[in-house]
Coordinates of C-alpha atoms in Angstrom, one line a residue:
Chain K
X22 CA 21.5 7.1 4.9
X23 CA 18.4 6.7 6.9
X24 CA 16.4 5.5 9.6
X25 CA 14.7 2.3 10.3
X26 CA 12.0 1.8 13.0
X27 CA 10.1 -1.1 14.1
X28 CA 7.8 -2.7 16.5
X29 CA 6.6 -5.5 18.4
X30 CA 4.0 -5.9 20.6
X31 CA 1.6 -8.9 22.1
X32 CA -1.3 -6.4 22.3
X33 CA -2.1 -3.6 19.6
X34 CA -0.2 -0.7 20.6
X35 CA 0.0 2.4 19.2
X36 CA 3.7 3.6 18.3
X37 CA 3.3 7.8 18.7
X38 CA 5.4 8.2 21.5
X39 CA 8.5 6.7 19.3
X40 CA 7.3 8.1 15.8
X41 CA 7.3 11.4 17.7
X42 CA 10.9 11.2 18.2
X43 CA 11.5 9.4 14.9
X44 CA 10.3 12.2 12.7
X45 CA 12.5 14.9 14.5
X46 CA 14.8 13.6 12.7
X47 CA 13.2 14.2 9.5
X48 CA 14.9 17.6 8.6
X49 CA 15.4 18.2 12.1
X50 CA 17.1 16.6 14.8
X51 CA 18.6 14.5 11.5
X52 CA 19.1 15.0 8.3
X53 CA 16.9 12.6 7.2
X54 CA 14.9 15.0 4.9
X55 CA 13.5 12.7 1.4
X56 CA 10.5 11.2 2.7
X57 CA 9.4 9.1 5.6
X58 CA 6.3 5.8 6.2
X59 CA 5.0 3.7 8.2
X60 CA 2.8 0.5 7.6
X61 CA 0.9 -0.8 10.1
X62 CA -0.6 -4.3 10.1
X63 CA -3.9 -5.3 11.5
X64 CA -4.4 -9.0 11.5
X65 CA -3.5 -9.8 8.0
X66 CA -4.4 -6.6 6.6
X67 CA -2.3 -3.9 6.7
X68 CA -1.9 0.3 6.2
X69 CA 0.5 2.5 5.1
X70 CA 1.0 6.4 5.2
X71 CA 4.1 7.8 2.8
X72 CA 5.2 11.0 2.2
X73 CA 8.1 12.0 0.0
X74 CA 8.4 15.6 2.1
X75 CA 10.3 16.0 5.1
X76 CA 8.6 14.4 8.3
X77 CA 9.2 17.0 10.6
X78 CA 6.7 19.5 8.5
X79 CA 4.3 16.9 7.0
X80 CA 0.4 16.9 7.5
X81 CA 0.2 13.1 7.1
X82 CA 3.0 12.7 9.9
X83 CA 1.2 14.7 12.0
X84 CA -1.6 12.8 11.5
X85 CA -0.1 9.7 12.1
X86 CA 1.9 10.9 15.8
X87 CA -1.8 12.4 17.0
X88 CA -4.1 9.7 16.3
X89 CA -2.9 6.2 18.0
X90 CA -2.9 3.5 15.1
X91 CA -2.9 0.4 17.4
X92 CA -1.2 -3.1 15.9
X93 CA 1.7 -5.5 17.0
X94 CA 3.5 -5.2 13.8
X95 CA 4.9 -1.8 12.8
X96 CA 7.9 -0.7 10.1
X97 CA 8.7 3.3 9.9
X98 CA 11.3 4.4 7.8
X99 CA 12.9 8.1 6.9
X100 CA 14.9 8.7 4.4
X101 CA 17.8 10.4 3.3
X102 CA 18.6 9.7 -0.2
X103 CA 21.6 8.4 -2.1
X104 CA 20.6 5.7 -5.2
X105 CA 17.2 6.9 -6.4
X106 CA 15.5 10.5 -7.0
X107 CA 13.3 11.6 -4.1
X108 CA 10.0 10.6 -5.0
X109 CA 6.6 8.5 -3.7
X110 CA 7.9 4.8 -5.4
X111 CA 11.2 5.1 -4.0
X112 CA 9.9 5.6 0.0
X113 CA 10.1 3.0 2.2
X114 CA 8.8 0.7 3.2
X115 CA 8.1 -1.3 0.7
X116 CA 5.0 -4.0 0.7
X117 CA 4.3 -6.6 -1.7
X118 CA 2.5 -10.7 -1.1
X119 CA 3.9 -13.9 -0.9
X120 CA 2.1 -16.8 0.1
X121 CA -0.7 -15.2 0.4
X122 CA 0.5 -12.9 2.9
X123 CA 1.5 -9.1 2.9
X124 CA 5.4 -8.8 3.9
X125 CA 6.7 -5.3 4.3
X126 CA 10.6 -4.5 4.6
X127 CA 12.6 -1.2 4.9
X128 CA 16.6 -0.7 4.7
X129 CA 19.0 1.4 5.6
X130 CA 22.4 1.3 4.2
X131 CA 23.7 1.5 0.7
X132 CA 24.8 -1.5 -1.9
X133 CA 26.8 -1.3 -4.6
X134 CA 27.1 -3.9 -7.5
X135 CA 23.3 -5.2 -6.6
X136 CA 21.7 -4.5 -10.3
X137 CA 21.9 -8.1 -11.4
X138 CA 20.1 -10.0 -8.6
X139 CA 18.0 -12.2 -9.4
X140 CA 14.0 -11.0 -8.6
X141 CA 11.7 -13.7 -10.5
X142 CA 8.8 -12.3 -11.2
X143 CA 9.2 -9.6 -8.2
X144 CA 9.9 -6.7 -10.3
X145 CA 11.0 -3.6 -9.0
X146 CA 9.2 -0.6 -9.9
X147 CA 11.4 2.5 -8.7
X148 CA 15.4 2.7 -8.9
X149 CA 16.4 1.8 -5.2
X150 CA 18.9 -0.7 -4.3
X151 CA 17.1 -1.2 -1.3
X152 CA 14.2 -2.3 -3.6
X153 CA 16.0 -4.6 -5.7
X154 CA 17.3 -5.8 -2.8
X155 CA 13.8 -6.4 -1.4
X156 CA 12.3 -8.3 -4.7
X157 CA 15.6 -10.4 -4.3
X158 CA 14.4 -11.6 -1.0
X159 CA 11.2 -12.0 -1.8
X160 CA 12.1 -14.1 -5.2
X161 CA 14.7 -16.0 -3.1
X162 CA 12.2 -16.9 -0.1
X163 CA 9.8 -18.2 -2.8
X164 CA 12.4 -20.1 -4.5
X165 CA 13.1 -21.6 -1.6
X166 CA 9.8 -22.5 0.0
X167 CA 7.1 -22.2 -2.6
X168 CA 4.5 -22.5 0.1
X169 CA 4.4 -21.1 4.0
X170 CA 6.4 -24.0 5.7
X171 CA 5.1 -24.2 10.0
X172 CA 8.6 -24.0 11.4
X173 CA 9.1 -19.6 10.6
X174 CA 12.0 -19.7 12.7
X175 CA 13.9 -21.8 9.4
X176 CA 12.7 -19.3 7.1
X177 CA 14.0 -16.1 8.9
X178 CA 17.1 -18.2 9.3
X179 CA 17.5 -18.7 5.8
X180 CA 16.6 -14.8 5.3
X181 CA 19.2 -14.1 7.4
X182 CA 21.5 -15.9 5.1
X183 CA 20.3 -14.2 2.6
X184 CA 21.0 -10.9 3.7
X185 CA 24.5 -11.9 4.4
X186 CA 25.0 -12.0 0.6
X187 CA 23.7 -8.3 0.4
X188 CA 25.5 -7.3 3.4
X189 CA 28.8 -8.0 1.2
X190 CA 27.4 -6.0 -1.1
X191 CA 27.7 -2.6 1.5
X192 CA 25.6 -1.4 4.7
X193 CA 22.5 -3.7 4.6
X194 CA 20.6 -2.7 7.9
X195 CA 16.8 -3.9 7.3
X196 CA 13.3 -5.0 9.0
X197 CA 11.3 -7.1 7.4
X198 CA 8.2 -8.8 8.5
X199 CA 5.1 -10.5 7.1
X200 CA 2.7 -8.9 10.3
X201 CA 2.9 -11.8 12.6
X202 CA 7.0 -11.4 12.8
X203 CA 8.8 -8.6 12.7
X204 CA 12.9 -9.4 11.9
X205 CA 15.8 -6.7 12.1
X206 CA 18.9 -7.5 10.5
X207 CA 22.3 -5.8 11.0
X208 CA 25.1 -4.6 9.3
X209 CA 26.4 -1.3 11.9
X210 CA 23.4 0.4 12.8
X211 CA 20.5 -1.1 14.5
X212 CA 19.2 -1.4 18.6
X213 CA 16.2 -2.6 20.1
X214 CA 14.6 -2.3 23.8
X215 CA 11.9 -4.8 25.3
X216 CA 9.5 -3.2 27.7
X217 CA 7.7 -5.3 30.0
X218 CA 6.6 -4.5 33.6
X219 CA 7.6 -2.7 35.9
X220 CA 7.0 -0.5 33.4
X221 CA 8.7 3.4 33.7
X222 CA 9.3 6.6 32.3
X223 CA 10.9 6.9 29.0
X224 CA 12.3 10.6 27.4
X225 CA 12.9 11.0 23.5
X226 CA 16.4 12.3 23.0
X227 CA 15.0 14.4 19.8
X228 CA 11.8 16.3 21.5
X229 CA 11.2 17.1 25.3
X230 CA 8.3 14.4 25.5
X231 CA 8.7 12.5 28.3
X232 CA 5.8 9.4 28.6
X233 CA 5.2 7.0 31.8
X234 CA 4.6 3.5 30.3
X235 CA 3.0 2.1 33.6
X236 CA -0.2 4.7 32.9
X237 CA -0.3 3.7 29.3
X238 CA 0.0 -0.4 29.8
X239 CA -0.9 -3.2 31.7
X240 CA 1.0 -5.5 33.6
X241 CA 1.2 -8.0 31.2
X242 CA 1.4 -6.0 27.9
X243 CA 5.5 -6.8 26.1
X244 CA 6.5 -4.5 23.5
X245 CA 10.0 -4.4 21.7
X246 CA 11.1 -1.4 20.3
X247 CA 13.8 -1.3 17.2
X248 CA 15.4 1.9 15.8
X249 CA 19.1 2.8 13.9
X250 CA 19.9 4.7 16.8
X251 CA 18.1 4.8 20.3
X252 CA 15.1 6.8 20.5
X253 CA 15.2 7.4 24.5
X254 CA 18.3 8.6 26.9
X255 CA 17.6 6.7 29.9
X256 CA 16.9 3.6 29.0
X257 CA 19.4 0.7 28.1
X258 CA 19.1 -0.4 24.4
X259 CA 20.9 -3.3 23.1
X260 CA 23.3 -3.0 20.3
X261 CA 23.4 -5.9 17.7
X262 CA 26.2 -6.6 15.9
X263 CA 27.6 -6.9 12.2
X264 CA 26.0 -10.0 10.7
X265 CA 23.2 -10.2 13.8
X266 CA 20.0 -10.5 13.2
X267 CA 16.7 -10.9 15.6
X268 CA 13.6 -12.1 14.8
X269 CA 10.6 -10.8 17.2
X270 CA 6.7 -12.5 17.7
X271 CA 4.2 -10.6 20.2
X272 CA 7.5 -8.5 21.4
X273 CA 9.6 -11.3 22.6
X274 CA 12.4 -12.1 20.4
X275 CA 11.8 -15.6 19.5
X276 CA 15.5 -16.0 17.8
X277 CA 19.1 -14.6 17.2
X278 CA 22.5 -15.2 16.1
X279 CA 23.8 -13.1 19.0
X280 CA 25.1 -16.4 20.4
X281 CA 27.0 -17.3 17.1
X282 CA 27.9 -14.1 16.5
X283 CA 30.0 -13.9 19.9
X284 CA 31.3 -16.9 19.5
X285 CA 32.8 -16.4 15.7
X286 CA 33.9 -12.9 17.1
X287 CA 36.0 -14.5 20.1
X288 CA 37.4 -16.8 17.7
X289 CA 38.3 -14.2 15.0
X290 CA 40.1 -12.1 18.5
X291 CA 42.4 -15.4 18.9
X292 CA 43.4 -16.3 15.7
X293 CA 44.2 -12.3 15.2
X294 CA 46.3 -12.9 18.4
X295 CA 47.8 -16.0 17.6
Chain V
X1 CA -22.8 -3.4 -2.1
X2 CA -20.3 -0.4 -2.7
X3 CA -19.6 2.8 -4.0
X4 CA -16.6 3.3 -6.5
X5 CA -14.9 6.7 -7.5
X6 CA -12.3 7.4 -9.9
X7 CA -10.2 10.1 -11.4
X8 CA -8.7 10.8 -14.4
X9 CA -6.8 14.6 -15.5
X10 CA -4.2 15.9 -17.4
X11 CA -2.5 17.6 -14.5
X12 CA -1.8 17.2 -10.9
X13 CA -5.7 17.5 -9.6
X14 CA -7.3 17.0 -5.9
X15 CA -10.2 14.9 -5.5
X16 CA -11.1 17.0 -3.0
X17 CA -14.7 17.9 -3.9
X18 CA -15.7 14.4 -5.1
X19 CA -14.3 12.5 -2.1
X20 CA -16.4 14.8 -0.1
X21 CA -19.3 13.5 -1.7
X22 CA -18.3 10.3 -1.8
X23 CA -17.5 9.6 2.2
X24 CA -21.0 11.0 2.9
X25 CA -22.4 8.1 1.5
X26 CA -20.4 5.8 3.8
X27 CA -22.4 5.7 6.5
X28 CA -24.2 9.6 6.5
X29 CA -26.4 9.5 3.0
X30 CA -25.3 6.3 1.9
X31 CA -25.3 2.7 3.8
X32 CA -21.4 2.1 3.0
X33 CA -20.4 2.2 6.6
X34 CA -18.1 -0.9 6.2
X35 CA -14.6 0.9 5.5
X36 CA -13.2 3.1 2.7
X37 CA -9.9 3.7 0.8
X38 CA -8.6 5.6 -1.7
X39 CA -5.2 5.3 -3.8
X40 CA -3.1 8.5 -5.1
X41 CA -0.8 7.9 -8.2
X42 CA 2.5 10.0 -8.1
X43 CA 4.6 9.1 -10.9
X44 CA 5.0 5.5 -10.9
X45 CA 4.1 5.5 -7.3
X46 CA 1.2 6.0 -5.2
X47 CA -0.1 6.9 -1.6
X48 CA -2.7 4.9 0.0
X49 CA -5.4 5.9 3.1
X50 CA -7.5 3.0 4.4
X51 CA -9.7 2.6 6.9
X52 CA -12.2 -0.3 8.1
X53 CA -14.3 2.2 10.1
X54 CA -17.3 4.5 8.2
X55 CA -15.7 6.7 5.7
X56 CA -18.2 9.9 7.5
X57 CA -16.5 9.7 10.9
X58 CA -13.1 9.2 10.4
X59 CA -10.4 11.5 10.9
X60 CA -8.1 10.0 8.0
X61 CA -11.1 10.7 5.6
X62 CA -11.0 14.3 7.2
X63 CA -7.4 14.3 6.6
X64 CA -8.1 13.2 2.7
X65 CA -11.0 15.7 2.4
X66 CA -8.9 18.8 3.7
X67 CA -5.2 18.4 2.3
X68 CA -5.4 18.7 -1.1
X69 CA -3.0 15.7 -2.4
X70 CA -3.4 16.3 -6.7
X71 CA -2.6 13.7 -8.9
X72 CA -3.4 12.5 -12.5
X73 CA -5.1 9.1 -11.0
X74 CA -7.0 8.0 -8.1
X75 CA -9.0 5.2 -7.4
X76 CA -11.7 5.5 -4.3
X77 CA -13.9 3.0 -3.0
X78 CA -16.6 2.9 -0.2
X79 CA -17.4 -0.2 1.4
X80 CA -21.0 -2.2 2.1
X81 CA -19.5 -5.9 3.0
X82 CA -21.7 -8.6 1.6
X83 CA -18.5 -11.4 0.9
X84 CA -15.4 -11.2 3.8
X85 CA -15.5 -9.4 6.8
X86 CA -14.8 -5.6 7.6
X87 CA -11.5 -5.6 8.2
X88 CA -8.6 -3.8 6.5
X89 CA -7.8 -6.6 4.9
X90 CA -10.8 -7.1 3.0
X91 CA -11.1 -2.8 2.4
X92 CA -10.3 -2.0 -1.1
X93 CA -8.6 -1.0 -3.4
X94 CA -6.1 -3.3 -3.9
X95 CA -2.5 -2.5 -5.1
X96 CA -0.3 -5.2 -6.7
X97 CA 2.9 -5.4 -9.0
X98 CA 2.8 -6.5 -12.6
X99 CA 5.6 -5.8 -15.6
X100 CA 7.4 -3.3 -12.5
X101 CA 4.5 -1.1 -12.2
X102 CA 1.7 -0.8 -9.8
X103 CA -1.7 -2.0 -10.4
X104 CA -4.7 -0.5 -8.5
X105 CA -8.4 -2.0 -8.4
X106 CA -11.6 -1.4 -7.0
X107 CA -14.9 -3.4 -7.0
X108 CA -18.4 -3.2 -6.8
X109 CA -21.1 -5.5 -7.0
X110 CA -21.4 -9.4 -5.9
X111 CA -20.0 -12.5 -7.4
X112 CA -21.0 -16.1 -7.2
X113 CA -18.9 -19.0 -7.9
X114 CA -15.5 -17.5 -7.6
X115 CA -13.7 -19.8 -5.6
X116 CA -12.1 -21.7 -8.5
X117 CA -10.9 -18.5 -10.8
X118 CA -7.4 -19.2 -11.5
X119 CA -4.6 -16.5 -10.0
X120 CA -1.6 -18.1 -10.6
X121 CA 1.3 -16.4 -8.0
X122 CA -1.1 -13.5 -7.1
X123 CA -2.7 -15.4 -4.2
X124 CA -5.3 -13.8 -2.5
X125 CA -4.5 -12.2 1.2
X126 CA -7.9 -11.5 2.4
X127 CA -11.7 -13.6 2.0
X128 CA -13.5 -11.1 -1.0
X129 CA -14.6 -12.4 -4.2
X130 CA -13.0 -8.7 -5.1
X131 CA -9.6 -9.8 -4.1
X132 CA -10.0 -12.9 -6.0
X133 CA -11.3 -11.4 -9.1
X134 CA -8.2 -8.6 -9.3
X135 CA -5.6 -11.7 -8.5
X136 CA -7.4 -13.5 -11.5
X137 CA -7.4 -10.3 -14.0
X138 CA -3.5 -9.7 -12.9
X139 CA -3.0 -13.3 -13.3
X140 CA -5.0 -13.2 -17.1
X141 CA -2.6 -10.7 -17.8
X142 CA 0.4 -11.7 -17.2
X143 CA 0.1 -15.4 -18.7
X144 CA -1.1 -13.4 -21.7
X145 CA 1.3 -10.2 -22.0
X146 CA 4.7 -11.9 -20.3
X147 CA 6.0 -8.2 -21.1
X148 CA 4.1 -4.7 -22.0
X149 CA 3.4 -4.4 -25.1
X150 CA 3.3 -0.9 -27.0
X151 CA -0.3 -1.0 -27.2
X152 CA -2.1 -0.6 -24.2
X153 CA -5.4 -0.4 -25.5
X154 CA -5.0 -3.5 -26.8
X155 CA -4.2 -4.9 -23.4
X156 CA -7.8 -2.9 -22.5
X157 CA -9.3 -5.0 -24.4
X158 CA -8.3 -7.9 -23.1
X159 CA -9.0 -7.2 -19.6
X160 CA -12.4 -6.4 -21.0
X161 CA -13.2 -9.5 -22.4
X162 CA -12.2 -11.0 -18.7
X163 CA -14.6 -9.0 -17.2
X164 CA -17.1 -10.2 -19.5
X165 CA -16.6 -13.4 -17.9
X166 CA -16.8 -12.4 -14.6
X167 CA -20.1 -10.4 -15.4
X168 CA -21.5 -13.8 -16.0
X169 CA -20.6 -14.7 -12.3
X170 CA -22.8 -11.8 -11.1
X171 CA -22.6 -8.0 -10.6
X172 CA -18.8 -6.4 -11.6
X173 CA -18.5 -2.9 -12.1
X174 CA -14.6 -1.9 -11.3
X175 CA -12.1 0.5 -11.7
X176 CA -8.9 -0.5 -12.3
X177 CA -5.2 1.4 -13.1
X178 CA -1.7 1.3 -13.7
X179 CA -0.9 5.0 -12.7
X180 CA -1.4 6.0 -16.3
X181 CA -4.6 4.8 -17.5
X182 CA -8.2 4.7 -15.8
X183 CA -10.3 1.8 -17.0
X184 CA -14.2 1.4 -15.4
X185 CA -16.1 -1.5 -16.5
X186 CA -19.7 -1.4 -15.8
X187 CA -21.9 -4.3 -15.3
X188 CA -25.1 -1.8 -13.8
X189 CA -24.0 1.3 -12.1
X190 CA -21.5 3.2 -13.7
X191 CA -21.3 6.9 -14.7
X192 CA -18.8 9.9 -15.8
X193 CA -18.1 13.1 -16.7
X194 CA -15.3 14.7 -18.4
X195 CA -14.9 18.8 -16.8
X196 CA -13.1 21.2 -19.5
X197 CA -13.2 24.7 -20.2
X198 CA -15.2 26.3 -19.9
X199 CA -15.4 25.4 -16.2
X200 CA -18.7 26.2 -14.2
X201 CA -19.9 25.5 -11.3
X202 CA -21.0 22.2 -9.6
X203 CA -22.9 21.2 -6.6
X204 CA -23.0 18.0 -4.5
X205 CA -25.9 15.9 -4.2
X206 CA -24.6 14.7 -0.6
X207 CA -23.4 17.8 1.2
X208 CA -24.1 21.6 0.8
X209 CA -20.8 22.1 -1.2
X210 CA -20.9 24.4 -4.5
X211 CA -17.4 24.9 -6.1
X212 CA -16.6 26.8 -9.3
X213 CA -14.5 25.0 -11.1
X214 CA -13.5 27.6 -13.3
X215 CA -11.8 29.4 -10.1
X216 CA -9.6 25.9 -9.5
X217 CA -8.8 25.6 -13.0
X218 CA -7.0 26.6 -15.8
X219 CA -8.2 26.4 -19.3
X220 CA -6.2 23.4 -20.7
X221 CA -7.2 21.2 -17.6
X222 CA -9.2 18.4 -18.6
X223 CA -10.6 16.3 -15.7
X224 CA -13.0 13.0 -16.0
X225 CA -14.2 11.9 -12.9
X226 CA -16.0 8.2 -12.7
X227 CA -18.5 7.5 -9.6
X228 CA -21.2 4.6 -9.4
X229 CA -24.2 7.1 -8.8
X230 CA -23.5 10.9 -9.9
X231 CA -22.3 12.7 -7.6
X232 CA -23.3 16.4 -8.8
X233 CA -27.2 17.6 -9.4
X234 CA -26.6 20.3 -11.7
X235 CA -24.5 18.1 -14.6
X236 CA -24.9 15.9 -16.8
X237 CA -23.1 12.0 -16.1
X238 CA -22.6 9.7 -18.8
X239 CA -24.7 6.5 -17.5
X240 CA -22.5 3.5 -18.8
X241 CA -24.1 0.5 -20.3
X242 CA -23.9 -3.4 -19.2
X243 CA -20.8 -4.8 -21.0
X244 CA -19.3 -1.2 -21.0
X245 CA -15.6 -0.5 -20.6
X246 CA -14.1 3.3 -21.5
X247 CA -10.6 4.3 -20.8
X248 CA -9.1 7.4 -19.7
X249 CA -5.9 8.6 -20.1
X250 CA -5.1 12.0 -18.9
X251 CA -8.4 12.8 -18.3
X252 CA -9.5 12.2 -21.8
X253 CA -11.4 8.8 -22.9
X254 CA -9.2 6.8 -25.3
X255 CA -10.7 3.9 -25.9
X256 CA -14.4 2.6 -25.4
X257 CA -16.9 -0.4 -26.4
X258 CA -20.3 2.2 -26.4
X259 CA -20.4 2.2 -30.2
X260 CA -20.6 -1.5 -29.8
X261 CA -22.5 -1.9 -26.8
X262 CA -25.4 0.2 -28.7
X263 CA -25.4 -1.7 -32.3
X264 CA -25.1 -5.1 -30.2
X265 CA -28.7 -3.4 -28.5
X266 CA -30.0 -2.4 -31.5
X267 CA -29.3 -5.8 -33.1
X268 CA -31.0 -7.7 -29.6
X269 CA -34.0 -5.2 -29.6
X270 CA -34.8 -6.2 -33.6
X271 CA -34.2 -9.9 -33.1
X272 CA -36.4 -9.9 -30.3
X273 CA -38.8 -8.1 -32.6
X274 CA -38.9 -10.1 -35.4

């Protein structure tokens, strides 16, 4: 499997404190050995850094946790291979246009039966599912709304639908975003933190770093955090559940299913009990 | 205006040497202070370093110059922003899908009335007539080859005769690839050189670097290298013509319009004399 990270912020803010512990776990801390990147938006624009070698020894990673890339859009990924060969077009993310805009996505989870989805002119160009699974999307959102439509909150909705469909096709964990929003969408392994003031200390679980978040912000600076597994042990991160999905603008999330989900899951627990 | 630099080899090769050269110029020799990039094909995929700030203080350039990353094509460009503004959005190259493979461009030079150039689904993200131009080649392409065909020359061709026409919207010399080949169109400033055994030495024009090539190399290496001013003193560049197009394919050129270009000369020099 692998790991997803994301982030979003209402001022650019750099993301080395959490890559740090991220890319422990790139042949170290995890077993997350066959290649790691990050892509970083800036406005519209956007960059990416990829390697296909283990995190935790590569030059470009190091670069990347030293030097403080500031933005309010990030998606990390590392990866531990199972469809695909270890190599530069199969590490995520992945980035690609629509609508004139640059929308990255990386998964985590594996899909079976997912070789026949329909991709338009979104071609893949390595062997991933989570490619494929990506074009899809893409093809799906175009189909859908050929141009940029002003209510975003409908499109991530129907994204989410979408990602139903793959999630019954195995473990479909993913974030997606197109720089302004960043959505996660869950099958079994995702969390997220908002930090907003009073800010406080926060300590990686993967390296003895340990960073005070009231010297590095100001009071009104929001920043939401999403990983597979928490990044920091003593902070409280929420879980989401099968099916949920968030969608985050400037670090507050801005819509859920957490509600629905809740309420389908309460309803499930009675007619199990009835 | 800009500075483009390109690669071309038969094996796995770092740029090393050149890009040293080249990031001189962006903002320490040369005026091209307004961002730089540079693509790396691996395979079917590629690695990407961006940056909106001057190419000659910034410490992902140093990061390019010193870690040898080798690779059979590379694209490199140096920016001096006359259409868009600097921003990472507007700093090339640009990578795009087409036919499930990626496609990587670079411009330099100026053009006017650009607005209208068709470009189909490849909409333009950022403001350059550069960004424009590639979403209208891609866009040429693709209505005219739905699928590859066998011959890519012939497809070399063709994107030559749709320079042509943007050549008569103003200044377009470009480097352009699809991980394999290594196409450079020239309008004005152009020039290559193909490095073979046996290997000597060469020196930079920009920086106090001598390297002996023969030391880096072994004898079946065959290396083109493709800058808009030379960036050596001590060999000797092909200087392309207006009009020109030569394509490299592991380091050797396999197709080219010079034979033309000169008789069409020839042709205009003795009508003119008549």
């Amino acid at each position: 499997m692998c790991e997803l990270l994301g982030m979003s912020a209402n001022v650019p803010t750099d993301i080395c404190f959490s890559f740090t512990g991220l890319i422990q776990r790139g042949g170290n801390t995890g077993p997350h050995r066959d290649g790691w990147g990050i892509v970083f938006y800036e406005g519209k624009g956007f960059r990416t850094f990829k390697d296909p070698n283990p995190s935790c020894d590569s030059k470009i990673a190091e670069l990347v946790q030293s030097y403080p890339i500031k933005s309010c859009a990030v998606i990390s990924h590392i990866r531990q291979a199972n469809r695909g060969e270890v190599s530069l077009v199969n590490t995520h993310p992945f980035t690609r246009e629509n609508w004139g805009r640059y929308w990255t996505y990386a998964h985590n989870g594996q899909l079976s039966d997912y070789e026949n989805l329909p991709t338009g002119h979104f071609k893949p160009v390595g062997e991933t599912d989570s490619e494929k699974a990506f074009c899809y999307l893409l093809h799906e959102i175009e189909k859908h709304y050929p141009d940029k439509p002003d209510d975003m909150t409908e499109v991530f909705r129907f994204i989410a639908s979408r990602c139903d469909k793959l999630r019954e096709l195995g473990v479909f964990n993913m974030l997606f975003s197109d720089g302004d929003y960043v959505m996660a969408y869950c099958t079994n392994n995702l969390h997220w933190i908002t930090r907003r003031a009073p800010f406080g200390k926060a300590s990686l679980i993967d390296e003895e770093v340990t960073v005070d978040f009231h010297e590095e912000t100001t009071p009104n600076d929001v920043v939401t955090v999403i990983a597979t597994q928490p990044l920091t042990n003593n902070e409280t991160w929420h879980k989401m559940q099968p099916g949920e999905y968030c969608v985050f603008h400037l670090g507050e999330v801005i819509t859920c299913n957490r509600a629905e989900i809740a309420a389908k899951s309460v309803e499930e627990a009675n007619e199990s009990g009835s």
